[in-house]
Amino acid sequence: MTLVIVRYADMPRQSDARDRMIRTAAVLFREHGVQGTSFADVVERSGAPRGSIYHHFQGGKTELAEEATRWAGQYIVASTAAALEEDDPVQAIRLLHADWAGQLRRTDFDAGCAIVAGALEGAREPAVRAAADEAFAAWEKVLADAFRRRGIPAARARSIATLLIAAIEGAVVLARARRSTTPLERVGKELETVVALALAESG
């Protein structure tokens, strides 16, 4: 079976410097967090012209962080929707976890989730935190809608979607700390069981 999830590095590259900086910032936030990433880091990694950052982001680093968080949200929602369109929910969850495990291994367990990085900004960057909330809400909706289409009651579908997101993100944190994909694999198997049981009950 073909893995339908797209890696960050495989996303279509565009010539626009602004888009390059947004994608680059999202990748750097995964590795270093928002506060740990400077404009200089983004310019250097993206290859954007020096001095162009404030031309494209007049709101400064806050605007860049908001856009990068939104882009990361669009990425994960598109990946999840593609997996759910290709396969049943249980297999889609398996693919999502396999993709996360691959990303962790490729980055030597340095890369987490850019949306989480935005959420952790808290009071320092409320606009970035709000963008993270919107991204998580969109991800939750994609999952919940897919469960509802397969007969799971709406309230249960939403609860399972929330559980999936919380469990996946938590497993990624544990995997980075332990430098092992074992937490992700264990959580993935349990989530597959939860979804399979819910589908069986609704059938």
XYZ file of C-alpha atoms in Angstrom:
203
model
C 0.000 0.000 0.000
C 1.317 3.419 -0.910
C 1.882 5.941 1.843
C -0.269 8.895 0.880
C 1.133 11.334 3.431
C 3.412 14.023 2.098
C 6.620 14.877 3.939
C 7.471 18.487 4.746
C 10.491 18.278 2.483
C 8.374 16.970 -0.402
C 5.826 19.782 -0.402
C 5.794 21.641 -3.740
C 8.447 24.341 -3.825
C 7.465 27.736 -5.181
C 9.646 30.587 -6.306
C 7.998 33.126 -4.050
C 10.376 34.117 -1.263
C 7.537 34.649 1.178
C 6.249 31.104 0.741
C 9.764 29.714 1.105
C 10.240 31.583 4.362
C 6.917 30.346 5.736
C 7.729 26.709 4.957
C 11.243 27.088 6.290
C 10.021 28.702 9.498
C 7.607 25.815 10.072
C 10.445 23.309 9.747
C 12.709 25.310 12.059
C 9.945 25.735 14.645
C 9.613 21.962 14.756
C 13.283 21.668 15.652
C 13.966 24.749 17.786
C 10.601 26.227 18.768
C 9.394 29.707 17.893
C 11.553 31.545 20.422
C 14.599 29.487 19.474
C 14.312 30.435 15.790
C 15.586 33.788 14.568
C 14.923 35.697 11.361
C 18.565 35.051 10.451
C 17.957 31.298 10.744
C 14.948 31.514 8.425
C 16.785 33.632 5.847
C 19.817 31.361 5.862
C 17.868 28.101 5.565
C 15.378 29.398 2.988
C 17.922 31.166 0.792
C 15.716 34.259 0.754
C 17.376 37.621 0.045
C 18.684 39.299 3.172
C 16.593 42.266 4.177
C 13.482 40.791 2.561
C 11.965 39.481 5.766
C 10.314 42.737 6.860
C 9.205 43.405 3.290
C 7.193 40.172 3.330
C 6.287 40.206 7.032
C 5.615 43.748 8.147
C 4.264 42.357 11.407
C 7.690 40.927 12.145
C 8.343 37.554 13.654
C 4.810 37.297 15.042
C 3.323 37.453 11.556
C 5.832 34.916 10.255
C 5.074 32.569 13.168
C 1.321 32.883 12.577
C 1.688 32.073 8.886
C 4.058 29.179 9.540
C 1.661 27.713 12.100
C -1.236 28.024 9.654
C 0.840 26.402 6.921
C 1.717 23.511 9.241
C -1.977 23.129 10.022
C -2.881 23.016 6.336
C -0.165 20.441 5.776
C -1.341 18.068 8.486
C -5.022 18.483 7.593
C -4.272 17.741 3.926
C -2.185 14.710 4.871
C -4.900 13.370 7.173
C -7.653 13.967 4.611
C -5.609 12.174 1.946
C -5.019 9.191 4.233
C -8.715 8.987 5.138
C -9.765 9.226 1.502
C -7.392 6.432 0.515
C -8.076 4.056 3.392
C -10.422 3.192 6.247
C -9.832 5.126 9.502
C -7.847 2.347 11.175
C -5.422 2.086 8.284
C -5.271 5.862 8.023
C -4.158 6.074 11.667
C -1.503 3.453 10.928
C -0.234 5.556 8.039
C -0.186 8.726 10.140
C 1.891 7.071 12.826
C 4.219 5.531 10.263
C 4.752 8.978 8.770
C 5.519 10.507 12.158
C 7.931 7.688 12.964
C 9.694 8.270 9.653
C 9.996 11.995 10.283
C 11.456 11.409 13.734
C 14.032 8.988 12.417
C 14.993 11.237 9.499
C 15.596 14.178 11.829
C 17.345 12.109 14.518
C 14.395 12.853 16.815
C 14.978 16.605 16.641
C 11.723 17.564 14.896
C 8.403 17.783 16.683
C 5.209 19.515 15.558
C 5.201 23.121 14.383
C 1.607 23.549 15.570
C 2.604 22.534 19.091
C 5.501 24.985 18.895
C 2.989 27.729 18.129
C 0.642 26.646 20.913
C 3.436 26.752 23.480
C 3.984 30.449 22.869
C 1.089 31.168 25.224
C 0.910 34.704 26.554
C 4.064 35.762 24.707
C 2.417 35.385 21.294
C -1.389 35.092 21.650
C -1.924 35.471 17.909
C 0.373 32.519 17.222
C -1.356 30.470 19.904
C -4.708 31.323 18.266
C -3.376 30.127 14.902
C -2.366 26.853 16.566
C -5.841 26.487 18.045
C -7.377 26.975 14.591
C -5.022 24.369 13.135
C -5.877 21.790 15.787
C -9.602 22.510 15.363
C -9.359 21.927 11.603
C -7.452 18.678 12.148
C -10.030 17.526 14.696
C -12.877 18.314 12.287
C -11.343 16.282 9.458
C -11.028 13.262 11.740
C -14.461 13.671 13.351
C -16.190 14.098 9.983
C -14.562 10.910 8.701
C -15.741 8.965 11.750
C -19.276 10.340 11.427
C -19.432 9.334 7.769
C -18.774 5.785 8.905
C -21.636 5.780 11.383
C -20.017 6.852 14.652
C -22.328 9.297 16.536
C -21.229 12.934 16.271
C -20.332 13.442 19.940
C -18.315 10.213 20.069
C -16.665 11.007 16.750
C -15.446 14.338 18.052
C -14.203 12.832 21.325
C -12.229 10.175 19.478
C -10.771 12.819 17.167
C -9.617 14.827 20.200
C -8.149 11.676 21.763
C -6.243 10.881 18.570
C -4.654 14.316 18.320
C -3.735 14.458 22.005
C -2.317 10.926 21.946
C -0.315 11.429 18.756
C 1.201 14.706 19.920
C 2.007 13.245 23.333
C 3.588 10.189 21.771
C 5.787 12.398 19.597
C 7.023 14.231 22.692
C 7.822 10.932 24.445
C 9.535 9.595 21.329
C 11.763 12.674 21.105
C 12.673 12.441 24.785
C 13.488 8.726 24.572
C 14.930 8.929 21.070
C 12.840 5.939 20.148
C 9.660 5.417 18.130
C 8.412 2.832 20.645
C 5.988 5.260 22.392
C 4.520 6.205 19.030
C 4.121 2.558 18.032
C 2.425 1.635 21.315
C 0.051 4.583 21.166
C -0.704 3.870 17.518
C -1.791 0.303 18.258
C -4.056 1.426 21.092
C -5.639 4.122 18.940
C -6.282 1.633 16.163
C -8.094 -0.572 18.697
C -10.215 2.322 19.975
C -11.271 3.330 16.459
C -11.907 -0.262 15.355
C -14.167 -0.859 18.368
C -16.062 2.374 17.775
C -16.620 1.440 14.143
C -17.797 -2.049 15.119
C -20.226 -0.643 17.691
C -21.650 1.823 15.182
C -22.114 -0.899 12.586
